[in-house]
Amino acid sequence: MNLKIIKGHIIYTKEKTQFEVCKDSFIVVNNKKIVGVYKKLPDKYIDVPIIDYGDSIIIPSFIDLHIHAPQYMQMGVGLDLELIDWLNKYTFRSEEKFSDIDYAREVYPHFVKALYDNGTLRSCIFATIHNDSTYVLIEELRKRGLSAYVGKVNMNQNAPDKLIQSTECSIKETREFIESNSFSELIKPIITPRFVPSCSSELLKKLGEISCKYNIPVQTHLSENKKEVEWVKSLFPKNPNYSDVYREYNLYGREKTLMAHSIYLSEAEIEMAKQDNIFLVHCPNSNMNLTSGIMPLTNFLDKGIKVGLGSDVGAGHKIGMQHTITSAIQCSKINHIINENERSLSESEAFYLATKINGSFFGKVGSFEKDYYFDALVINSGDKLINNLTPLEQLQRFLYCGDASNIIDRYLEGQLL
Ligand code: GUN
Ligand code: FE
């Protein structure tokens, strides 16, 4: 036994319908995992030292299911464009720079520090096509003690020459990447075709084979923008829909799959997402910035589809997941005004998506129930007036008005980072 006891106002969401709020309570942690949350500490733990955080709130740490590391310097820039122009005018240019490993050494430490500072202790990251720069990213994550799935991006068409590889090269480097010794229990590879227009059918097919052979999950983009959907239709006229292209090549549904955006899904695609139990990843800030559209989030949730949340930095402009949580709520309220038959998202539900649903991609992560990994953020505004609010009000205040400076401690798998 390697016991630790943490005390404060403990808040988490076991169910999406309500917050569990435990004022002045104790979390008992054994090694990496939670033993229990107690209002009164059981006698058997009386001799274990207590880390007392006083008025602070303690919440599950954040998980981001969709973020682009090389776009960190691009956050907030060029957001008046829509997806395809934004990719061509800004994004591909910023990603090309990572052919230079020294540029990666300059930028990636800042990106990883921003994840750490903002309490995003686990994430699913798109890097670029460049393996050497991606190893720099992985090393920075390791140094900070963060957990992630990291993808070398695959592209062999419809981008500037500097950002595409031949099919053979893209596959060879994907194999080298997943077989490299950069990975660990905390940092794992993920197969990352950028999106259908960036990949020929041959490349998609080979990536699907690698994903099956090595049992590695997949992340990509799906149905984000109407013009993109039309483009995919023209590239793959024989497939009935966008999702079916991924499914045909074994990049959909097996093991674990993350489909970012998923705004314009047909009824058949919605049924497919449910059947195959994939994660759709809602990225509200990105969708508003690039005028992409509004995902019918609550309709998806009410149909039993699994939806997580992503910042989609740099089309999203904020790393802190509290901003994605509140934007998801605001976006759903606007959607409810426009479409009365779609309800808005509650606060507890949005928090549940960002913690327990997002966490489920990593295993028993994102809640304070027994046997979950103890991944947590300790939040204190340092302001007496705010600390006099109820614990739930303190959380609401942090979600809507807080920033990284309010996070005073971070725990991942029981370890203080
Ligand atoms: N679709 C293809 N690539 C990208 C990207 O980098 N960001 C977003 N938001 N959508 C994409
Ligand atoms: Fe994205």
Short mmCIF file of C-alpha atoms and ligand atoms in Angstrom, two decimals:
data_model
loop_
_atom_site.label_atom_id
_atom_site.label_comp_id
_atom_site.label_asym_id
_atom_site.label_seq_id
_atom_site.Cartn_x
_atom_site.Cartn_y
_atom_site.Cartn_z
CA MET A 1 0.00 0.00 0.00
CA ASN A 2 1.21 3.46 -0.88
CA LEU A 3 -1.52 5.65 0.52
CA LYS A 4 -2.11 9.35 0.11
CA ILE A 5 -5.00 11.45 1.34
CA ILE A 6 -6.08 14.67 -0.32
CA LYS A 7 -8.56 17.03 1.30
CA GLY A 8 -10.67 19.86 -0.15
CA HIS A 9 -14.01 20.47 -1.88
CA ILE A 10 -14.22 17.50 -4.22
CA ILE A 11 -16.32 17.77 -7.41
CA TYR A 12 -16.81 15.27 -10.22
CA THR A 13 -19.54 13.83 -12.45
CA LYS A 14 -20.37 10.17 -12.02
CA GLU A 15 -23.53 10.69 -14.10
CA LYS A 16 -24.08 13.38 -16.69
CA THR A 17 -27.20 14.65 -14.94
CA GLN A 18 -25.54 16.01 -11.81
CA PHE A 19 -22.33 17.07 -10.13
CA GLU A 20 -21.17 15.06 -7.11
CA VAL A 21 -20.15 17.80 -4.69
CA CYS A 22 -18.31 16.71 -1.52
CA LYS A 23 -17.51 19.75 0.62
CA ASP A 24 -14.52 19.44 2.98
CA SER A 25 -13.96 15.81 2.04
CA PHE A 26 -11.13 13.33 1.63
CA ILE A 27 -9.91 11.38 -1.40
CA VAL A 28 -7.93 8.29 -0.45
CA VAL A 29 -5.45 7.27 -3.16
CA ASN A 30 -3.48 4.02 -3.20
CA ASN A 31 -0.51 4.33 -5.54
CA LYS A 32 -2.10 5.45 -8.85
CA LYS A 33 -5.75 4.79 -8.12
CA ILE A 34 -8.65 6.05 -6.06
CA VAL A 35 -9.80 4.00 -3.07
CA GLY A 36 -12.73 6.27 -2.22
CA VAL A 37 -14.09 9.73 -1.44
CA TYR A 38 -15.18 10.26 2.18
CA LYS A 39 -16.91 13.03 4.08
CA LYS A 40 -15.59 11.49 7.32
CA LEU A 41 -12.25 9.72 7.07
CA PRO A 42 -12.49 6.01 8.08
CA ASP A 43 -10.47 5.21 11.25
CA LYS A 44 -8.12 2.85 9.41
CA TYR A 45 -6.60 5.83 7.54
CA ILE A 46 -6.03 7.90 10.68
CA ASP A 47 -2.22 7.61 10.51
CA VAL A 48 -1.90 8.49 6.81
CA PRO A 49 -0.66 12.07 6.30
CA ILE A 50 -3.20 14.44 4.75
CA ILE A 51 -2.49 16.99 2.02
CA ASP A 52 -5.00 19.66 2.99
CA TYR A 53 -5.99 22.09 0.22
CA GLY A 54 -8.41 24.04 2.47
CA ASP A 55 -10.93 26.07 0.44
CA SER A 56 -9.71 24.78 -2.92
CA ILE A 57 -11.86 22.70 -5.24
CA ILE A 58 -10.46 19.43 -6.56
CA ILE A 59 -11.72 18.18 -9.94
CA PRO A 60 -10.71 15.47 -12.44
CA SER A 61 -7.97 16.88 -14.68
CA PHE A 62 -8.80 17.84 -18.25
CA ILE A 63 -8.48 15.67 -21.34
CA ASP A 64 -8.47 17.11 -24.87
CA LEU A 65 -9.53 14.61 -27.56
CA HIS A 66 -8.51 16.78 -30.52
CA ILE A 67 -5.62 19.22 -30.76
CA HIS A 68 -2.94 20.12 -33.32
CA ALA A 69 0.47 20.78 -31.72
CA PRO A 70 2.06 22.50 -34.76
CA GLN A 71 -0.81 24.97 -34.90
CA TYR A 72 0.04 26.40 -31.48
CA MET A 73 1.69 29.52 -32.92
CA GLN A 74 -1.28 29.97 -35.23
CA MET A 75 -3.93 30.17 -32.50
CA GLY A 76 -6.17 33.18 -33.14
CA VAL A 77 -4.62 33.95 -36.52
CA GLY A 78 -6.53 33.95 -39.82
CA LEU A 79 -9.80 32.80 -38.32
CA ASP A 80 -11.90 34.87 -40.71
CA LEU A 81 -11.52 32.15 -43.32
CA GLU A 82 -13.43 28.92 -43.79
CA LEU A 83 -11.79 25.51 -43.52
CA ILE A 84 -10.26 24.93 -46.96
CA ASP A 85 -8.95 28.49 -47.40
CA TRP A 86 -7.71 28.48 -43.79
CA LEU A 87 -5.78 25.27 -44.45
CA ASN A 88 -4.26 26.57 -47.69
CA LYS A 89 -3.45 30.10 -46.58
CA TYR A 90 -2.26 29.53 -43.02
CA THR A 91 -2.21 26.02 -41.67
CA PHE A 92 -0.18 24.17 -44.26
CA ARG A 93 2.37 26.99 -44.16
CA SER A 94 2.75 26.78 -40.41
CA GLU A 95 3.04 22.98 -40.52
CA GLU A 96 5.71 23.04 -43.26
CA LYS A 97 8.06 24.77 -40.84
CA PHE A 98 8.31 21.56 -38.80
CA SER A 99 10.52 20.00 -41.49
CA ASP A 100 13.16 21.87 -39.47
CA ILE A 101 13.74 20.06 -36.17
CA ASP A 102 15.17 23.26 -34.66
CA TYR A 103 11.83 24.96 -35.21
CA ALA A 104 10.13 22.06 -33.40
CA ARG A 105 12.63 22.49 -30.54
CA GLU A 106 11.62 26.13 -30.34
CA VAL A 107 7.83 25.76 -30.50
CA TYR A 108 6.90 22.42 -28.92
CA PRO A 109 8.17 23.23 -25.39
CA HIS A 110 5.76 26.19 -25.36
CA PHE A 111 2.88 24.07 -26.59
CA VAL A 112 3.49 21.37 -23.98
CA LYS A 113 3.91 23.95 -21.20
CA ALA A 114 0.54 25.43 -22.22
CA LEU A 115 -1.09 21.98 -21.90
CA TYR A 116 0.51 21.53 -18.48
CA ASP A 117 -0.34 25.03 -17.23
CA ASN A 118 -3.95 24.70 -18.33
CA GLY A 119 -4.44 21.31 -16.69
CA THR A 120 -4.81 19.30 -19.91
CA LEU A 121 -2.87 16.36 -18.56
CA ARG A 122 -3.98 13.94 -21.30
CA SER A 123 -4.61 14.65 -24.96
CA CYS A 124 -4.92 13.20 -28.45
CA ILE A 125 -2.52 15.17 -30.60
CA PHE A 126 -1.99 15.67 -34.34
CA ALA A 127 1.67 16.49 -35.03
CA THR A 128 2.86 16.89 -38.66
CA ILE A 129 4.15 14.53 -41.35
CA HIS A 130 7.68 14.93 -39.89
CA ASN A 131 8.82 12.12 -37.60
CA ASP A 132 11.91 13.85 -36.21
CA SER A 133 9.96 16.90 -35.06
CA THR A 134 7.26 14.65 -33.64
CA TYR A 135 9.86 12.87 -31.49
CA VAL A 136 10.73 16.31 -30.08
CA LEU A 137 7.08 16.77 -29.15
CA ILE A 138 6.97 13.36 -27.46
CA GLU A 139 10.13 14.11 -25.49
CA GLU A 140 8.62 17.39 -24.23
CA LEU A 141 5.46 15.57 -23.12
CA ARG A 142 7.59 13.00 -21.33
CA LYS A 143 9.62 15.67 -19.53
CA ARG A 144 6.41 17.30 -18.25
CA GLY A 145 4.97 13.92 -17.19
CA LEU A 146 1.89 14.26 -19.42
CA SER A 147 -0.08 11.47 -21.07
CA ALA A 148 -1.03 11.53 -24.76
CA TYR A 149 -1.77 9.71 -27.96
CA VAL A 150 0.47 11.32 -30.59
CA GLY A 151 -0.01 10.96 -34.34
CA LYS A 152 2.46 11.39 -37.17
CA VAL A 153 0.15 12.91 -39.80
CA ASN A 154 -0.38 11.14 -43.15
CA MET A 155 -0.88 13.20 -46.32
CA ASN A 156 -0.06 12.29 -49.92
CA GLN A 157 -2.19 14.72 -51.95
CA ASN A 158 -4.00 18.07 -52.09
CA ALA A 159 -1.43 20.07 -50.13
CA PRO A 160 1.82 21.95 -50.96
CA ASP A 161 4.70 19.73 -52.10
CA LYS A 162 6.56 20.29 -48.85
CA LEU A 163 3.71 18.78 -46.86
CA ILE A 164 3.03 15.64 -48.85
CA GLN A 165 4.90 12.36 -49.01
CA SER A 166 4.69 9.51 -51.47
CA THR A 167 2.47 6.66 -50.29
CA GLU A 168 5.55 4.46 -49.75
CA CYS A 169 7.33 7.11 -47.70
CA SER A 170 4.25 7.95 -45.62
CA ILE A 171 3.72 4.27 -44.78
CA LYS A 172 7.40 3.54 -44.16
CA GLU A 173 7.66 6.48 -41.76
CA THR A 174 4.40 5.52 -40.04
CA ARG A 175 5.86 2.06 -39.36
CA GLU A 176 9.11 3.59 -38.11
CA PHE A 177 7.14 5.95 -35.91
CA ILE A 178 5.00 3.33 -34.19
CA GLU A 179 7.96 0.95 -33.82
CA SER A 180 10.25 3.66 -32.40
CA ASN A 181 11.27 3.51 -28.77
CA SER A 182 9.72 6.92 -27.98
CA PHE A 183 6.54 5.48 -26.50
CA SER A 184 5.64 4.44 -22.97
CA GLU A 185 2.66 3.58 -20.77
CA LEU A 186 1.71 7.26 -20.77
CA ILE A 187 2.50 8.22 -24.37
CA LYS A 188 1.20 6.07 -27.23
CA PRO A 189 0.98 6.31 -31.01
CA ILE A 190 -2.25 6.84 -32.93
CA ILE A 191 -2.83 6.44 -36.68
CA THR A 192 -3.57 9.91 -38.11
CA PRO A 193 -4.73 10.30 -41.72
CA ARG A 194 -5.31 14.09 -41.84
CA PHE A 195 -8.71 13.75 -43.54
CA VAL A 196 -10.00 12.02 -46.65
CA PRO A 197 -8.95 14.74 -49.17
CA SER A 198 -5.31 14.49 -47.98
CA CYS A 199 -5.06 10.74 -48.60
CA SER A 200 -5.37 8.52 -51.66
CA SER A 201 -7.37 5.30 -51.37
CA GLU A 202 -4.10 3.37 -51.42
CA LEU A 203 -2.72 5.32 -48.46
CA LEU A 204 -5.97 4.94 -46.52
CA LYS A 205 -5.95 1.20 -47.20
CA LYS A 206 -2.40 0.75 -45.92
CA LEU A 207 -3.05 2.85 -42.84
CA GLY A 208 -6.06 0.69 -42.05
CA GLU A 209 -3.87 -2.40 -42.35
CA ILE A 210 -1.31 -0.94 -39.94
CA SER A 211 -4.00 0.05 -37.47
CA CYS A 212 -5.36 -3.54 -37.53
CA LYS A 213 -2.00 -5.26 -37.40
CA TYR A 214 -0.65 -3.25 -34.47
CA ASN A 215 -4.04 -2.65 -32.83
CA ILE A 216 -3.53 1.10 -32.77
CA PRO A 217 -6.43 3.58 -32.55
CA VAL A 218 -7.26 6.12 -35.25
CA GLN A 219 -7.92 9.85 -35.20
CA THR A 220 -9.03 12.01 -38.10
CA HIS A 221 -11.51 14.67 -39.26
CA LEU A 222 -15.05 13.95 -40.50
CA SER A 223 -17.78 16.16 -42.03
CA GLU A 224 -16.63 19.49 -40.66
CA ASN A 225 -17.58 21.83 -43.49
CA LYS A 226 -20.17 21.61 -46.29
CA LYS A 227 -17.64 22.23 -49.09
CA GLU A 228 -15.35 19.59 -47.60
CA VAL A 229 -18.23 17.07 -47.61
CA GLU A 230 -18.92 17.85 -51.30
CA TRP A 231 -15.22 17.47 -52.07
CA VAL A 232 -15.11 14.03 -50.46
CA LYS A 233 -18.21 13.04 -52.46
CA SER A 234 -16.39 14.01 -55.69
CA LEU A 235 -13.21 12.15 -54.65
CA PHE A 236 -15.05 8.96 -53.60
CA PRO A 237 -18.27 8.92 -55.66
CA LYS A 238 -18.84 5.20 -55.07
CA ASN A 239 -19.01 5.48 -51.28
CA PRO A 240 -22.47 6.35 -49.97
CA ASN A 241 -21.08 8.89 -47.48
CA TYR A 242 -17.93 10.35 -45.88
CA SER A 243 -17.86 7.93 -42.90
CA ASP A 244 -18.08 4.98 -45.28
CA VAL A 245 -14.74 5.93 -46.88
CA TYR A 246 -13.00 5.49 -43.53
CA ARG A 247 -14.96 2.33 -42.81
CA GLU A 248 -14.10 0.77 -46.18
CA TYR A 249 -10.41 1.08 -45.32
CA ASN A 250 -10.66 -0.22 -41.73
CA LEU A 251 -10.12 3.20 -40.19
CA TYR A 252 -13.50 3.32 -38.50
CA GLY A 253 -14.88 1.55 -35.51
CA ARG A 254 -12.35 -1.08 -34.63
CA GLU A 255 -10.41 -0.67 -31.39
CA LYS A 256 -10.94 3.05 -30.73
CA THR A 257 -11.73 5.79 -33.25
CA LEU A 258 -11.87 9.58 -32.86
CA MET A 259 -13.80 11.50 -35.54
CA ALA A 260 -13.35 15.22 -35.02
CA HIS A 261 -16.27 17.57 -35.85
CA SER A 262 -18.85 15.19 -37.39
CA ILE A 263 -21.31 18.00 -38.00
CA TYR A 264 -23.03 17.03 -41.25
CA LEU A 265 -23.82 13.35 -40.74
CA SER A 266 -26.59 11.58 -42.64
CA GLU A 267 -29.01 9.29 -40.78
CA ALA A 268 -26.99 6.31 -42.03
CA GLU A 269 -23.77 7.80 -40.64
CA ILE A 270 -25.41 8.56 -37.29
CA GLU A 271 -26.51 4.92 -37.09
CA MET A 272 -22.98 3.80 -38.03
CA ALA A 273 -21.41 5.96 -35.30
CA LYS A 274 -23.75 4.37 -32.77
CA GLN A 275 -23.28 0.81 -33.97
CA ASP A 276 -19.50 1.08 -34.05
CA ASN A 277 -19.36 3.02 -30.76
CA ILE A 278 -16.87 5.55 -32.08
CA PHE A 279 -16.03 8.83 -30.39
CA LEU A 280 -17.35 11.86 -32.23
CA VAL A 281 -15.35 14.85 -31.04
CA HIS A 282 -17.21 18.14 -30.74
CA CYS A 283 -14.96 21.19 -31.21
CA PRO A 284 -17.27 24.18 -30.69
CA ASN A 285 -14.69 27.00 -30.76
CA SER A 286 -13.21 25.75 -34.00
CA ASN A 287 -16.66 25.28 -35.54
CA MET A 288 -17.62 28.87 -34.71
CA ASN A 289 -14.26 30.38 -35.73
CA LEU A 290 -14.20 28.74 -39.16
CA THR A 291 -17.98 29.17 -39.67
CA SER A 292 -18.17 25.41 -40.05
CA GLY A 293 -21.55 24.85 -38.42
CA ILE A 294 -23.09 23.54 -35.20
CA MET A 295 -23.00 19.87 -34.32
CA PRO A 296 -26.46 18.62 -33.21
CA LEU A 297 -24.78 17.57 -29.98
CA THR A 298 -27.71 16.91 -27.67
CA ASN A 299 -29.57 15.00 -30.39
CA PHE A 300 -26.50 12.79 -30.77
CA LEU A 301 -26.22 12.31 -27.00
CA ASP A 302 -29.91 11.47 -26.68
CA LYS A 303 -29.52 8.85 -29.42
CA GLY A 304 -26.81 7.20 -27.29
CA ILE A 305 -23.87 8.29 -29.44
CA LYS A 306 -20.56 8.82 -27.69
CA VAL A 307 -19.42 12.43 -28.02
CA GLY A 308 -16.28 13.89 -26.46
CA LEU A 309 -14.84 17.40 -26.58
CA GLY A 310 -11.79 18.88 -28.28
CA SER A 311 -10.17 22.31 -28.37
CA ASP A 312 -9.02 21.83 -31.99
CA VAL A 313 -6.25 24.37 -31.44
CA GLY A 314 -5.29 26.23 -33.72
CA ALA A 315 -8.77 26.48 -35.37
CA GLY A 316 -9.84 26.65 -31.72
CA HIS A 317 -8.23 29.64 -30.02
CA LYS A 318 -7.90 28.41 -26.41
CA ILE A 319 -5.99 25.50 -24.89
CA GLY A 320 -7.82 25.43 -21.53
CA MET A 321 -10.65 22.89 -21.71
CA GLN A 322 -12.86 25.09 -19.52
CA HIS A 323 -13.24 27.26 -22.62
CA THR A 324 -14.33 24.27 -24.71
CA ILE A 325 -16.80 23.25 -21.99
CA THR A 326 -18.42 26.68 -21.82
CA SER A 327 -18.41 27.12 -25.61
CA ALA A 328 -20.13 23.75 -26.00
CA ILE A 329 -22.85 24.98 -23.62
CA GLN A 330 -23.20 28.36 -25.36
CA CYS A 331 -23.21 26.78 -28.81
CA SER A 332 -25.96 24.35 -27.76
CA LYS A 333 -28.05 27.25 -26.42
CA ILE A 334 -27.83 29.09 -29.74
CA ASN A 335 -28.71 25.83 -31.48
CA HIS A 336 -31.74 25.46 -29.19
CA ILE A 337 -32.90 28.97 -30.10
CA ILE A 338 -32.64 28.14 -33.80
CA ASN A 339 -34.00 24.58 -33.51
CA GLU A 340 -36.45 24.27 -30.65
CA ASN A 341 -36.46 20.49 -30.93
CA GLU A 342 -32.79 20.38 -29.89
CA ARG A 343 -32.31 20.92 -26.17
CA SER A 344 -29.34 22.80 -24.76
CA LEU A 345 -26.47 21.14 -22.91
CA SER A 346 -26.40 21.36 -19.12
CA GLU A 347 -23.27 22.33 -17.19
CA SER A 348 -22.92 18.95 -15.55
CA GLU A 349 -23.29 17.23 -18.91
CA ALA A 350 -20.61 19.40 -20.55
CA PHE A 351 -18.26 18.74 -17.63
CA TYR A 352 -19.04 15.00 -17.86
CA LEU A 353 -18.09 15.00 -21.56
CA ALA A 354 -14.76 16.78 -20.91
CA THR A 355 -13.82 14.50 -18.02
CA LYS A 356 -15.54 11.11 -17.89
CA ILE A 357 -16.29 10.60 -21.60
CA ASN A 358 -12.99 12.06 -22.81
CA GLY A 359 -11.21 10.10 -20.07
CA SER A 360 -12.74 6.82 -21.19
CA PHE A 361 -10.50 6.96 -24.28
CA PHE A 362 -7.60 6.46 -21.85
CA GLY A 363 -9.20 3.79 -19.64
CA LYS A 364 -10.51 4.40 -16.09
CA VAL A 365 -9.87 8.12 -16.25
CA GLY A 366 -11.94 11.26 -15.67
CA SER A 367 -13.92 10.52 -12.52
CA PHE A 368 -13.25 10.11 -8.79
CA GLU A 369 -15.04 6.77 -8.49
CA LYS A 370 -13.27 3.80 -6.94
CA ASP A 371 -10.46 2.30 -9.08
CA TYR A 372 -10.20 5.33 -11.37
CA TYR A 373 -6.72 6.75 -11.86
CA PHE A 374 -6.24 9.73 -9.58
CA ASP A 375 -5.86 12.46 -12.23
CA ALA A 376 -6.79 15.79 -10.66
CA LEU A 377 -6.53 19.56 -10.68
CA VAL A 378 -6.54 21.63 -7.50
CA ILE A 379 -8.15 25.00 -8.17
CA ASN A 380 -7.98 28.07 -6.00
CA SER A 381 -8.56 31.61 -7.22
CA GLY A 382 -6.58 33.04 -4.31
CA ASP A 383 -9.48 35.46 -3.81
CA LYS A 384 -11.25 35.31 -0.42
CA LEU A 385 -14.58 36.47 -1.86
CA ILE A 386 -14.55 33.75 -4.50
CA ASN A 387 -13.49 31.14 -1.95
CA ASN A 388 -16.58 32.08 0.08
CA LEU A 389 -18.82 30.92 -2.76
CA THR A 390 -20.22 27.38 -2.53
CA PRO A 391 -17.90 24.72 -4.04
CA LEU A 392 -20.14 24.36 -7.11
CA GLU A 393 -20.21 28.15 -7.61
CA GLN A 394 -16.40 28.16 -7.36
CA LEU A 395 -16.30 25.58 -10.13
CA GLN A 396 -18.74 27.56 -12.29
CA ARG A 397 -16.66 30.69 -11.73
CA PHE A 398 -13.52 28.83 -12.81
CA LEU A 399 -15.16 27.33 -15.90
CA TYR A 400 -16.46 30.67 -17.16
CA CYS A 401 -13.93 33.17 -15.80
CA GLY A 402 -10.87 31.21 -14.68
CA ASP A 403 -7.47 30.66 -16.23
CA ALA A 404 -4.31 28.62 -15.76
CA SER A 405 -3.19 30.76 -12.80
CA ASN A 406 -6.09 29.31 -10.77
CA ILE A 407 -4.69 25.78 -11.06
CA ILE A 408 -2.39 25.38 -8.08
CA ASP A 409 -1.59 21.65 -8.32
CA ARG A 410 -1.86 18.85 -10.88
CA TYR A 411 -1.92 15.08 -10.28
CA LEU A 412 -1.55 12.39 -12.93
CA GLU A 413 -1.94 8.72 -11.92
CA GLY A 414 -1.53 9.63 -8.27
CA GLN A 415 1.70 11.59 -8.79
CA LEU A 416 1.99 15.30 -8.09
CA LEU A 417 3.43 16.84 -11.28
N1 GUN B 1 -9.35 19.21 -41.64
C1 GUN B 1 -8.18 18.80 -42.17
N2 GUN B 1 -7.13 19.33 -41.50
C2 GUN B 1 -7.64 20.10 -40.53
C3 GUN B 1 -7.07 20.89 -39.50
O1 GUN B 1 -5.86 21.02 -39.35
N3 GUN B 1 -7.95 21.52 -38.68
C4 GUN B 1 -9.29 21.41 -38.81
N4 GUN B 1 -10.09 22.07 -37.96
N5 GUN B 1 -9.85 20.68 -39.77
C5 GUN B 1 -9.05 20.03 -40.61
FE FE B 2 -8.57 19.48 -36.24
#
